[in-house]
Tab-separated table of C-alpha atoms and ligand atoms in Angstrom:
chain	number	residue	atom	x	y	z
A	1	UNK	CA	21.197	-21.780	-12.597
A	2	UNK	CA	18.383	-23.233	-11.570
A	3	UNK	CA	18.451	-26.421	-9.805
A	4	UNK	CA	16.471	-29.003	-9.098
A	5	UNK	CA	17.662	-32.525	-6.428
A	6	UNK	CA	17.508	-35.619	-8.585
A	7	UNK	CA	15.085	-37.004	-6.863
A	8	UNK	CA	12.237	-35.417	-4.795
A	9	UNK	CA	12.332	-34.246	-1.128
A	10	UNK	CA	9.711	-35.073	1.488
A	11	UNK	CA	7.488	-31.707	3.330
A	12	UNK	CA	9.761	-33.008	6.736
A	13	UNK	CA	12.854	-31.822	4.215
A	14	UNK	CA	11.913	-29.003	3.067
A	15	UNK	CA	10.701	-27.354	5.841
A	16	UNK	CA	14.070	-26.200	8.156
A	17	UNK	CA	14.862	-24.413	4.036
A	18	UNK	CA	11.600	-22.794	3.768
A	19	UNK	CA	12.715	-21.297	7.666
A	20	UNK	CA	16.126	-20.963	6.314
A	21	UNK	CA	14.734	-18.611	3.401
A	22	UNK	CA	12.907	-16.469	6.031
A	23	UNK	CA	15.645	-16.090	8.365
A	24	UNK	CA	16.658	-12.420	7.494
A	25	UNK	CA	13.149	-11.012	6.970
A	26	UNK	CA	11.308	-8.733	9.807
A	27	UNK	CA	10.028	-11.058	12.499
A	28	UNK	CA	6.292	-9.067	12.581
A	29	UNK	CA	4.280	-11.157	15.283
A	30	UNK	CA	6.336	-9.211	17.656
A	31	UNK	CA	3.997	-5.877	17.549
A	32	UNK	CA	7.361	-4.011	16.425
A	33	UNK	CA	7.498	-4.349	12.703
A	34	UNK	CA	4.840	-0.863	11.655
A	35	UNK	CA	4.718	-0.935	8.324
A	36	UNK	CA	3.750	-3.776	5.155
A	37	UNK	CA	2.159	-6.628	8.042
A	38	UNK	CA	-1.446	-5.795	9.461
A	39	UNK	CA	-1.440	-8.369	12.075
A	40	UNK	CA	-4.603	-8.697	14.462
A	41	UNK	CA	-2.878	-11.711	16.443
A	42	UNK	CA	-2.741	-15.412	16.364
A	43	UNK	CA	-6.243	-16.578	15.964
A	44	UNK	CA	-6.633	-13.892	12.856
A	45	UNK	CA	-4.169	-15.439	11.205
A	46	UNK	CA	-4.720	-18.878	12.330
A	47	UNK	CA	-8.065	-18.108	10.695
A	48	UNK	CA	-6.786	-17.164	7.511
A	49	UNK	CA	-4.458	-18.945	7.082
A	50	UNK	CA	-6.661	-22.070	6.992
A	51	UNK	CA	-8.856	-20.714	5.005
A	52	UNK	CA	-6.989	-20.127	1.670
A	53	UNK	CA	-5.578	-23.016	2.365
A	54	UNK	CA	-8.580	-24.851	1.256
A	55	UNK	CA	-9.666	-22.620	-1.161
A	56	UNK	CA	-5.621	-22.499	-2.926
A	57	UNK	CA	-6.040	-24.519	-5.964
A	58	UNK	CA	-9.434	-23.370	-6.620
A	59	UNK	CA	-9.643	-21.122	-10.386
A	60	UNK	CA	-11.514	-18.077	-9.913
A	61	UNK	CA	-10.883	-17.559	-13.592
A	62	UNK	CA	-14.352	-19.560	-14.539
A	63	UNK	CA	-16.868	-19.281	-11.670
A	64	UNK	CA	-18.747	-21.505	-14.044
A	65	UNK	CA	-16.692	-23.974	-13.462
A	66	UNK	CA	-16.100	-23.223	-9.450
A	67	UNK	CA	-19.418	-21.401	-8.239
A	68	UNK	CA	-17.962	-21.822	-5.129
A	69	UNK	CA	-15.522	-19.281	-5.679
A	70	UNK	CA	-18.307	-16.559	-7.360
A	71	UNK	CA	-20.334	-17.525	-3.863
A	72	UNK	CA	-17.660	-16.196	-1.612
A	73	UNK	CA	-17.003	-13.312	-4.238
A	74	UNK	CA	-20.708	-12.031	-4.160
A	75	UNK	CA	-20.716	-12.567	-0.426
A	76	UNK	CA	-17.406	-10.353	0.304
A	77	UNK	CA	-18.132	-7.805	-2.484
A	78	UNK	CA	-22.047	-7.263	-1.238
A	79	UNK	CA	-20.592	-7.250	2.122
A	80	UNK	CA	-17.742	-4.161	0.387
A	81	UNK	CA	-20.292	-2.164	-0.902
A	82	UNK	CA	-22.823	-1.870	2.343
A	83	UNK	CA	-19.484	-1.067	4.572
A	84	UNK	CA	-18.570	1.813	1.947
A	85	UNK	CA	-21.735	3.078	1.401
A	86	UNK	CA	-23.392	1.638	-1.943
A	87	UNK	CA	-26.701	1.718	-2.549
A	88	UNK	CA	-28.576	-1.231	-3.570
A	89	UNK	CA	-27.213	-0.873	-7.359
A	90	UNK	CA	-23.539	-0.646	-6.653
A	91	UNK	CA	-21.269	-3.759	-7.922
A	92	UNK	CA	-17.503	-4.576	-8.234
A	93	UNK	CA	-14.983	-6.638	-7.799
A	94	UNK	CA	-12.691	-9.089	-5.993
A	95	UNK	CA	-8.632	-7.920	-6.886
A	96	UNK	CA	-5.579	-9.145	-5.804
A	97	UNK	CA	-4.569	-5.849	-3.871
A	98	UNK	CA	-4.948	-2.264	-3.703
A	99	UNK	CA	-2.587	-1.666	-6.878
A	100	UNK	CA	-5.055	-3.830	-8.407
A	101	UNK	CA	-8.138	-2.447	-7.666
A	102	UNK	CA	-6.823	1.368	-8.470
A	103	UNK	CA	-5.880	-0.547	-12.524
A	104	UNK	CA	-9.660	-1.750	-12.840
A	105	UNK	CA	-11.391	1.503	-11.973
A	106	UNK	CA	-8.742	3.897	-14.064
A	107	UNK	CA	-9.891	1.155	-17.038
A	108	UNK	CA	-13.305	1.519	-16.159
A	109	UNK	CA	-13.194	5.059	-15.994
A	110	UNK	CA	-10.915	5.029	-19.592
A	111	UNK	CA	-13.233	3.512	-22.000
A	112	UNK	CA	-16.189	4.135	-19.952
A	113	UNK	CA	-15.372	7.661	-20.521
A	114	UNK	CA	-13.432	6.466	-23.992
A	115	UNK	CA	-17.887	5.199	-25.456
A	116	UNK	CA	-19.723	8.566	-24.670
A	117	UNK	CA	-17.243	10.776	-26.571
A	118	UNK	CA	-15.330	12.049	-22.247
A	119	UNK	CA	-13.699	13.800	-21.834
A	120	UNK	CA	-15.504	16.149	-23.821
A	121	UNK	CA	-11.744	18.205	-25.204
A	122	UNK	CA	-11.228	14.702	-26.926
A	123	UNK	CA	-6.854	14.055	-26.576
A	124	UNK	CA	-5.378	11.842	-23.746
A	125	UNK	CA	-7.260	11.913	-20.768
A	126	UNK	CA	-6.121	13.413	-17.420
A	127	UNK	CA	-6.609	12.327	-14.113
A	128	UNK	CA	-6.413	15.193	-11.486
A	129	UNK	CA	-4.927	13.672	-8.171
A	130	UNK	CA	-3.461	15.118	-5.179
A	131	UNK	CA	0.616	14.725	-4.628
A	132	UNK	CA	0.401	12.565	-1.373
A	133	UNK	CA	-2.508	9.868	-4.512
A	134	UNK	CA	-1.048	6.666	-4.312
A	135	UNK	CA	2.159	5.250	-6.962
A	136	UNK	CA	-0.267	2.955	-7.981
A	137	UNK	CA	-2.541	5.668	-9.965
A	138	UNK	CA	0.729	6.874	-11.366
A	139	UNK	CA	1.566	3.056	-12.828
A	140	UNK	CA	-2.333	3.117	-14.236
A	141	UNK	CA	-2.105	5.998	-16.231
A	142	UNK	CA	1.703	4.619	-17.312
A	143	UNK	CA	-0.388	1.434	-18.075
A	144	UNK	CA	-3.455	2.841	-19.371
A	145	UNK	CA	-1.653	5.367	-21.915
A	146	UNK	CA	-3.537	8.272	-19.557
A	147	UNK	CA	-1.181	11.887	-17.845
A	148	UNK	CA	-1.501	12.705	-14.941
A	149	UNK	CA	-1.850	15.614	-13.086
A	150	UNK	CA	-0.675	15.918	-9.141
A	151	UNK	CA	-2.252	19.041	-7.722
A	152	UNK	CA	-0.026	20.508	-4.641
A	153	UNK	CA	-1.242	19.242	-1.343
A	154	UNK	CA	-2.386	22.173	1.521
A	155	UNK	CA	0.866	22.521	3.347
A	156	UNK	CA	-0.420	22.518	7.052
A	157	UNK	CA	-3.039	19.376	6.544
A	158	UNK	CA	-1.387	16.991	3.751
A	159	UNK	CA	-5.046	17.167	2.276
A	160	UNK	CA	-6.118	17.553	-0.969
A	161	UNK	CA	-6.941	21.385	-1.989
A	162	UNK	CA	-10.244	21.235	-3.674
A	163	UNK	CA	-9.687	24.439	-4.825
A	164	UNK	CA	-6.421	23.753	-6.499
A	165	UNK	CA	-7.767	20.886	-8.278
A	166	UNK	CA	-10.096	22.753	-9.286
A	167	UNK	CA	-7.480	24.764	-11.287
A	168	UNK	CA	-5.906	22.314	-12.580
A	169	UNK	CA	-8.533	20.414	-14.589
A	170	UNK	CA	-9.460	21.152	-18.089
A	171	UNK	CA	-10.779	20.380	-21.548
A	172	UNK	CA	-9.260	16.873	-21.395
A	173	UNK	CA	-9.757	15.430	-17.115
A	174	UNK	CA	-11.684	12.354	-17.011
A	175	UNK	CA	-10.880	11.559	-14.064
A	176	UNK	CA	-10.372	12.996	-9.853
A	177	UNK	CA	-8.840	10.988	-7.186
A	178	UNK	CA	-8.517	11.992	-3.041
A	179	UNK	CA	-7.470	9.095	-0.211
A	180	UNK	CA	-8.996	7.732	2.468
A	181	UNK	CA	-6.728	8.590	4.002
A	182	UNK	CA	-3.203	8.983	2.023
A	183	UNK	CA	-0.677	6.798	2.939
A	184	UNK	CA	2.379	8.313	3.743
A	185	UNK	CA	0.013	10.980	6.460
A	186	UNK	CA	-3.145	8.690	6.838
A	187	UNK	CA	-5.405	11.791	6.746
A	188	UNK	CA	-8.747	11.449	4.347
A	189	UNK	CA	-9.317	14.047	1.604
A	190	UNK	CA	-12.137	16.776	1.493
A	191	UNK	CA	-14.132	13.997	-0.180
A	192	UNK	CA	-17.523	16.337	-0.063
A	193	UNK	CA	-15.573	18.979	-1.766
A	194	UNK	CA	-14.128	16.712	-4.514
A	195	UNK	CA	-17.338	14.874	-5.273
A	196	UNK	CA	-18.860	18.638	-5.597
A	197	UNK	CA	-16.258	19.160	-8.709
A	198	UNK	CA	-16.596	15.887	-9.663
A	199	UNK	CA	-20.270	16.466	-10.072
A	200	UNK	CA	-20.114	20.460	-11.153
A	201	UNK	CA	-17.335	19.338	-14.666
A	202	UNK	CA	-19.008	16.199	-14.490
A	203	UNK	CA	-15.922	14.667	-14.472
A	204	UNK	CA	-15.339	10.560	-12.351
A	205	UNK	CA	-14.430	10.539	-8.943
A	206	UNK	CA	-12.803	7.265	-7.054
A	207	UNK	CA	-11.552	7.601	-3.474
A	208	UNK	CA	-9.028	5.467	-2.829
A	209	UNK	CA	-9.679	3.756	0.569
A	210	UNK	CA	-7.364	0.885	0.165
A	211	UNK	CA	-6.360	1.637	3.989
A	212	UNK	CA	-9.138	3.194	5.322
A	213	UNK	CA	-12.615	1.771	3.505
A	214	UNK	CA	-12.705	-1.247	6.207
A	215	UNK	CA	-11.757	0.290	9.941
A	216	UNK	CA	-12.786	4.165	9.374
A	217	UNK	CA	-16.287	3.304	10.205
A	218	UNK	CA	-15.242	1.435	13.172
A	219	UNK	CA	-13.139	4.737	14.199
A	220	UNK	CA	-16.710	7.053	13.854
A	221	UNK	CA	-18.614	4.883	15.336
A	222	UNK	CA	-16.000	4.898	18.300
A	223	UNK	CA	-16.200	8.910	18.293
A	224	UNK	CA	-13.569	9.404	16.802
A	225	UNK	CA	-14.444	12.929	13.805
A	226	UNK	CA	-14.035	11.321	10.419
A	227	UNK	CA	-15.277	12.293	6.985
A	228	UNK	CA	-17.685	11.199	4.863
A	229	UNK	CA	-15.271	9.459	2.523
A	230	UNK	CA	-17.474	6.517	0.936
A	231	UNK	CA	-20.063	5.773	-1.964
A	232	UNK	CA	-22.548	7.514	0.082
A	233	UNK	CA	-20.886	11.125	-1.260
A	234	UNK	CA	-22.683	12.119	-3.817
A	235	UNK	CA	-20.513	12.317	-6.872
A	236	UNK	CA	-17.792	10.093	-5.282
A	237	UNK	CA	-18.580	6.889	-8.707
A	238	UNK	CA	-15.579	4.360	-7.304
A	239	UNK	CA	-14.245	3.134	-4.287
A	240	UNK	CA	-11.277	0.576	-3.777
A	241	UNK	CA	-10.822	-1.344	-0.303
A	242	UNK	CA	-7.860	-3.689	0.977
A	243	UNK	CA	-9.239	-7.002	3.090
A	244	UNK	CA	-5.344	-6.940	3.738
A	245	UNK	CA	-4.435	-4.324	4.836
A	246	UNK	CA	-6.849	-3.205	8.321
A	247	UNK	CA	-9.725	-5.890	6.821
A	248	UNK	CA	-6.607	-8.511	8.841
A	249	UNK	CA	-7.011	-10.391	5.554
A	250	UNK	CA	-4.044	-12.203	4.641
A	251	UNK	CA	-1.993	-10.514	0.930
A	252	UNK	CA	-3.822	-10.737	-2.185
A	253	UNK	CA	-7.564	-9.605	-1.190
A	254	UNK	CA	-9.000	-5.938	-2.735
A	255	UNK	CA	-12.147	-4.984	-3.977
A	256	UNK	CA	-13.338	-1.870	-6.477
A	257	UNK	CA	-17.269	-0.913	-5.414
A	258	UNK	CA	-18.836	1.040	-7.884
A	259	UNK	CA	-22.242	3.108	-7.843
A	260	UNK	CA	-22.808	2.148	-11.740
A	261	UNK	CA	-23.087	-1.225	-13.319
A	262	UNK	CA	-22.416	0.566	-16.134
A	263	UNK	CA	-19.040	1.564	-14.960
A	264	UNK	CA	-17.983	-1.574	-13.695
A	265	UNK	CA	-18.729	-2.903	-17.237
A	266	UNK	CA	-16.171	-0.563	-18.376
A	267	UNK	CA	-13.745	-2.629	-16.309
A	268	UNK	CA	-14.403	-6.353	-18.127
A	269	UNK	CA	-12.299	-7.180	-20.805
A	270	UNK	CA	-13.840	-10.549	-22.840
A	271	UNK	CA	-11.808	-11.602	-26.392
A	272	UNK	CA	-13.877	-14.162	-28.300
A	273	UNK	CA	-10.658	-14.109	-30.934
A	274	UNK	CA	-8.664	-17.336	-30.482
A	275	UNK	CA	-9.859	-21.109	-30.386
A	276	UNK	CA	-10.550	-21.414	-26.621
A	277	UNK	CA	-12.173	-21.498	-23.498
A	278	UNK	CA	-14.316	-18.207	-23.734
A	279	UNK	CA	-12.293	-15.565	-21.881
A	280	UNK	CA	-13.719	-12.991	-19.403
A	281	UNK	CA	-11.747	-11.349	-17.056
A	282	UNK	CA	-13.506	-8.925	-15.184
A	283	UNK	CA	-9.954	-7.871	-13.442
A	284	UNK	CA	-6.801	-7.782	-14.261
A	285	UNK	CA	-5.303	-11.704	-13.842
A	286	UNK	CA	-6.551	-14.482	-15.369
A	287	UNK	CA	-5.919	-18.154	-13.636
A	288	UNK	CA	-5.980	-17.146	-10.090
A	289	UNK	CA	-6.497	-19.018	-6.885
A	290	UNK	CA	-9.941	-18.564	-5.085
A	291	UNK	CA	-7.797	-19.071	-1.742
A	292	UNK	CA	-7.343	-14.795	-0.814
A	293	UNK	CA	-11.053	-14.649	-1.457
A	294	UNK	CA	-11.932	-17.557	0.501
A	295	UNK	CA	-9.259	-15.892	3.825
A	296	UNK	CA	-10.646	-12.940	3.690
A	297	UNK	CA	-14.278	-14.300	3.463
A	298	UNK	CA	-13.389	-16.682	6.561
A	299	UNK	CA	-11.367	-13.842	8.311
A	300	UNK	CA	-14.618	-11.355	8.204
A	301	UNK	CA	-16.821	-13.965	9.452
A	302	UNK	CA	-14.020	-15.274	12.618
A	303	UNK	CA	-13.636	-11.308	13.831
A	304	UNK	CA	-17.151	-10.080	13.261
A	305	UNK	CA	-18.635	-7.450	13.325
A	306	UNK	CA	-18.274	-6.310	17.758
A	307	UNK	CA	-15.038	-8.038	17.379
A	308	UNK	CA	-14.112	-5.734	13.979
A	309	UNK	CA	-15.050	-2.326	16.592
A	310	UNK	CA	-12.232	-4.285	19.428
A	311	UNK	CA	-10.019	-4.898	17.327
A	312	UNK	CA	-10.388	-0.574	15.537
A	313	UNK	CA	-10.616	0.638	19.312
A	314	UNK	CA	-7.293	-1.144	20.151
A	315	UNK	CA	-5.566	0.579	16.793
A	316	UNK	CA	-7.627	4.133	17.695
A	317	UNK	CA	-6.332	4.455	21.094
A	318	UNK	CA	-2.197	3.294	19.997
A	319	UNK	CA	-2.840	6.431	18.155
A	320	UNK	CA	-4.032	8.866	20.296
A	321	UNK	CA	-1.441	7.014	23.069
A	322	UNK	CA	1.820	7.314	20.127
A	323	UNK	CA	0.225	10.955	19.258
A	324	UNK	CA	0.094	12.794	22.408
A	325	UNK	CA	3.841	10.306	23.780
A	326	UNK	CA	4.801	12.501	20.818
A	327	UNK	CA	3.889	15.446	21.278
A	328	UNK	CA	5.621	15.291	24.451
A	329	UNK	CA	8.763	14.549	22.838
A	330	UNK	CA	11.680	16.580	22.047
A	331	UNK	CA	13.136	16.633	18.286
A	332	UNK	CA	9.593	14.729	16.909
A	333	UNK	CA	6.692	16.161	15.414
A	334	UNK	CA	3.821	14.663	14.558
A	335	UNK	CA	2.659	15.338	10.487
A	336	UNK	CA	-1.372	16.661	9.899
A	337	UNK	CA	-4.021	15.320	12.389
A	338	UNK	CA	-4.173	11.419	11.288
A	339	UNK	CA	-7.561	10.160	11.025
A	340	UNK	CA	-6.232	6.301	10.881
A	341	UNK	CA	-3.660	4.718	12.973
A	342	UNK	CA	-1.446	6.216	9.623
A	343	UNK	CA	1.031	8.177	11.288
A	344	UNK	CA	3.797	9.737	9.683
A	345	UNK	CA	6.530	12.641	12.200
A	346	UNK	CA	8.894	14.733	10.725
A	347	UNK	CA	12.568	15.570	12.740
A	348	UNK	CA	12.624	19.249	14.700
A	349	UNK	CA	16.030	20.623	15.803
A	350	UNK	CA	17.893	19.655	13.601
A	351	UNK	CA	17.215	15.910	13.244
A	352	UNK	CA	16.948	13.343	10.958
A	353	UNK	CA	14.171	10.872	10.738
A	354	UNK	CA	16.474	8.775	8.438
A	355	UNK	CA	19.085	8.617	11.678
A	356	UNK	CA	15.554	7.467	13.868
A	357	UNK	CA	14.838	4.683	11.519
A	358	UNK	CA	18.364	3.650	12.078
A	359	UNK	CA	18.447	3.621	15.762
A	360	UNK	CA	15.115	2.121	16.140
A	361	UNK	CA	15.837	-0.381	13.509
A	362	UNK	CA	18.725	-1.269	16.157
A	363	UNK	CA	16.914	-0.984	19.226
A	364	UNK	CA	14.688	-4.091	16.904
A	365	UNK	CA	11.593	-1.912	15.657
A	366	UNK	CA	11.138	-1.300	12.262
A	367	UNK	CA	9.719	1.604	10.933
A	368	UNK	CA	9.163	3.170	7.131
A	369	UNK	CA	11.699	6.473	6.103
A	370	UNK	CA	9.437	8.791	3.954
A	371	UNK	CA	11.588	11.047	1.037
A	372	UNK	CA	10.539	15.037	1.399
A	373	UNK	CA	8.223	15.922	-1.641
A	374	UNK	CA	7.382	19.031	-2.732
A	375	UNK	CA	7.733	21.076	0.282
A	376	UNK	CA	6.240	17.959	2.334
A	377	UNK	CA	9.265	17.448	4.358
A	378	UNK	CA	10.888	14.102	5.234
A	379	UNK	CA	9.147	11.485	7.549
A	380	UNK	CA	9.206	8.585	9.150
A	381	UNK	CA	5.666	6.583	8.940
A	382	UNK	CA	4.282	3.945	11.517
A	383	UNK	CA	1.076	1.799	10.136
A	384	UNK	CA	0.020	0.689	13.733
A	385	UNK	CA	-2.077	-2.668	14.387
A	386	UNK	CA	-3.949	-4.190	16.743
A	387	UNK	CA	-0.740	-5.744	17.877
A	388	UNK	CA	1.551	-2.498	17.601
A	389	UNK	CA	-0.398	-0.544	19.856
A	390	UNK	CA	0.137	-2.717	22.450
A	391	UNK	CA	3.811	-1.661	22.620
A	392	UNK	CA	3.137	2.093	21.680
A	393	UNK	CA	4.489	2.809	25.416
A	394	UNK	CA	7.954	1.064	24.723
A	395	UNK	CA	8.100	2.337	21.693
A	396	UNK	CA	8.116	5.718	22.465
A	397	UNK	CA	10.991	4.929	25.582
A	398	UNK	CA	13.240	3.494	22.725
A	399	UNK	CA	12.238	6.498	20.332
A	400	UNK	CA	13.460	9.156	22.946
A	401	UNK	CA	16.611	6.706	23.103
A	402	UNK	CA	16.498	7.579	19.229
A	403	UNK	CA	15.962	10.808	18.506
A	404	UNK	CA	19.264	11.411	21.714
A	405	UNK	CA	21.241	9.406	19.473
A	406	UNK	CA	20.531	10.738	16.310
A	407	UNK	CA	21.397	14.587	17.169
A	408	UNK	CA	24.427	13.164	17.444
A	409	UNK	CA	25.208	11.895	14.146
A	410	UNK	CA	25.995	13.618	10.711
A	411	UNK	CA	22.861	14.916	8.553
A	412	UNK	CA	23.055	16.894	4.976
A	413	UNK	CA	26.526	16.106	3.906
A	414	UNK	CA	26.063	13.348	1.199
A	415	UNK	CA	22.882	14.952	-0.160
A	416	UNK	CA	26.198	18.220	-1.005
A	417	UNK	CA	28.547	15.458	-2.452
A	418	UNK	CA	25.220	13.791	-4.217
A	419	UNK	CA	24.657	17.777	-5.619
A	420	UNK	CA	28.238	18.251	-6.682
A	421	UNK	CA	28.467	14.872	-8.477
A	422	UNK	CA	25.404	14.724	-10.497
A	423	UNK	CA	26.409	18.584	-11.771
A	424	UNK	CA	30.000	17.824	-12.266
A	425	UNK	CA	28.629	15.242	-15.180
A	426	UNK	CA	28.741	15.799	-19.190
A	427	UNK	CA	25.726	14.495	-19.403
A	428	UNK	CA	22.239	12.007	-18.107
A	429	UNK	CA	24.350	9.935	-14.727
A	430	UNK	CA	24.521	6.193	-16.223
A	431	UNK	CA	24.438	3.680	-14.643
A	432	UNK	CA	28.383	3.790	-13.360
A	433	UNK	CA	27.245	6.830	-12.033
A	434	UNK	CA	24.939	5.369	-10.085
A	435	UNK	CA	26.810	3.148	-9.362
A	436	UNK	CA	29.670	5.307	-8.335
A	437	UNK	CA	26.679	7.205	-5.926
A	438	UNK	CA	25.723	4.214	-4.312
A	439	UNK	CA	29.620	3.255	-3.077
A	440	UNK	CA	29.080	6.999	-1.699
A	441	UNK	CA	25.902	5.563	-0.070
A	442	UNK	CA	27.836	2.939	1.414
A	443	UNK	CA	26.502	0.735	-0.886
A	444	UNK	CA	29.029	-2.889	-2.315
A	445	UNK	CA	28.192	-5.265	-4.048
A	446	UNK	CA	24.770	-4.735	-3.775
A	447	UNK	CA	24.455	-5.435	-0.380
A	448	UNK	CA	22.141	-2.439	1.332
A	449	UNK	CA	23.919	-0.624	4.786
A	450	UNK	CA	23.209	-1.904	8.598
A	451	UNK	CA	23.139	1.791	8.303
A	452	UNK	CA	20.474	3.364	5.927
A	453	UNK	CA	20.527	6.972	6.289
A	454	UNK	CA	22.299	7.618	3.689
A	455	UNK	CA	20.906	5.518	1.079
A	456	UNK	CA	17.045	7.605	2.247
A	457	UNK	CA	19.758	10.991	1.896
A	458	UNK	CA	20.713	9.772	-0.916
A	459	UNK	CA	17.348	9.109	-2.285
A	460	UNK	CA	15.793	12.609	-1.513
A	461	UNK	CA	19.003	14.448	-3.303
A	462	UNK	CA	18.262	13.122	-5.731
A	463	UNK	CA	16.060	14.601	-8.910
A	464	UNK	CA	12.842	12.743	-8.693
A	465	UNK	CA	12.990	10.762	-12.364
A	466	UNK	CA	16.592	9.979	-11.617
A	467	UNK	CA	15.619	8.651	-8.038
A	468	UNK	CA	12.619	6.065	-9.844
A	469	UNK	CA	15.657	5.443	-12.451
A	470	UNK	CA	18.197	5.024	-9.589
A	471	UNK	CA	15.497	2.175	-7.508
A	472	UNK	CA	14.272	0.709	-10.555
A	473	UNK	CA	18.182	-0.773	-11.415
A	474	UNK	CA	18.831	-1.417	-7.938
A	475	UNK	CA	15.920	-3.555	-7.707
A	476	UNK	CA	16.587	-5.355	-11.390
A	477	UNK	CA	19.710	-5.351	-10.104
A	478	UNK	CA	18.547	-7.356	-6.934
A	479	UNK	CA	16.030	-10.116	-9.160
A	480	UNK	CA	19.536	-11.392	-10.825
A	481	UNK	CA	19.417	-15.208	-10.317
A	482	UNK	CA	22.380	-15.766	-8.160
A	483	UNK	CA	22.067	-12.783	-5.644
A	484	UNK	CA	20.859	-12.579	-2.080
A	485	UNK	CA	21.753	-15.060	0.201
A	486	UNK	CA	19.782	-18.463	-0.373
A	487	UNK	CA	19.078	-20.915	1.518
A	488	UNK	CA	21.215	-24.328	1.613
A	489	UNK	CA	21.014	-26.165	-1.500
A	490	UNK	CA	18.418	-29.657	-0.225
A	491	UNK	CA	20.987	-32.733	-1.125
A	492	UNK	CA	22.624	-32.709	-4.395
A	493	UNK	CA	21.429	-30.469	-7.045
A	494	UNK	CA	20.874	-31.160	-10.314
A	495	UNK	CA	20.974	-28.652	-13.052
A	496	UNK	CA	17.592	-27.536	-14.801
A	497	UNK	CA	17.905	-25.279	-18.350
B	1	PLP	C1	-4.459	3.905	0.460
B	1	PLP	C2	-2.827	3.267	-0.739
B	1	PLP	N1	-3.598	3.091	-2.209
B	1	PLP	C3	-3.042	2.073	-2.867
B	1	PLP	C4	-2.183	1.286	-2.266
B	1	PLP	C5	-1.745	-0.263	-2.798
B	1	PLP	O1	-2.072	-1.466	-2.121
B	1	PLP	P1	-0.844	-2.787	-2.552
B	1	PLP	O2	-0.230	-2.587	-2.137
B	1	PLP	O3	-2.338	-3.571	-2.346
B	1	PLP	O4	-1.074	-2.561	-4.314
B	1	PLP	C6	-1.300	1.172	-0.727
B	1	PLP	C7	-0.122	0.452	-0.588
B	1	PLP	O5	-0.165	0.827	0.904
B	1	PLP	C8	-1.742	2.307	-0.186
B	1	PLP	O6	-1.481	2.751	1.111
């Protein structure tokens, strides 16, 4: 039941409740959270917060009513285009995040192609991408009625395999994708080769630089061997970059940039078929706060070029210490050669990465579990930011202890039980079967257990489509009014609706 207090509450009364809601959240400001948050310290956070609040209620829907939003976007997108090797004609759009930027790029490709009779073979257009591409492309294809052809990556480097991608192209192929870098392993795909392939076959090529676009040029300036990845590479037609990742702006900040304005034009939606205001939406949303835009502009201006070089140096040096430390540690290995400050660690000698993640959590660290997929082993993901970099030496000490603890813990048993349970079913598993599997993994009444390894093992053991359905069912269960642990109701509550 949704409730309102009979009379309104003062800000001072609300604060304790807001803080209580956040009681179980990750405490991300201590440098011990290696995913989800990209922390450059209190000062940067403060600038972003203030600028965000200043523009929070400005509606960037209409740039003629709020020219401030227009001017800010032109500044931020212009800076991004230059940063990403765009020529003088490059244009773009500020969006709410990587997923929206990718949706825009795919929509632009579809409608640009449609207007020109592409794909040449007719039919449902295809996106050919490496298996390591972000799920946002699958989501875009699903929303926009396109088809995904996922191509295995090199099993050692985890980079896209251009020859295999060339072989996967057919008469319906419209768009190629490469990542700079991929999230799971932090490696940049061979964008030059993909660009050449796109040109040879007359295809569009989107580079997903959502995580790497901002810092990779700084890594290069610091002497790291960063492969070419941006709009200066022949054949690249669009690129996405998130400011809310390694640009250290608050969430809700990304950009998609196009080499050719005609491609961006295909992204726009305008509707004159109603009696209301003139509706033109460059991206997915319509009414939108200018807060993220102002915060991005302010963070960029506050940190400045020398500041970003310094933040990048901290990330690069921290990553090198981490990679060297893991090399000297028995039981874990780095997958591939990360190009950014994102690292994946697989278990060796029977060490389960899932148990290591649990053991690290007991020691106060948040690392992310990654499943095995099409020949790629299960792993531990670490996205390392400047504040994380300060704690790498401590992290390595606890990582060593966690690996030793994980050695003594059982693995693989649940996978075997799940396999048997699935084999014994007469038809496709229903919600009650999923409930039984969850109970086997220790989930009771929607509450996750302290140790998540059995859950990750269970997810790993399920066929992929079943795993996706399972995750969606689980999440839908969480997003049910009355679920979760709400803060105590402020004063007496009155029922609404
Ligand atoms: C490579 C890559 N692309 C796209 C995205 C999607 O970004 P967002 O979560 O901002 O929608 C992510 C998110 O981590 C990513 O790593």
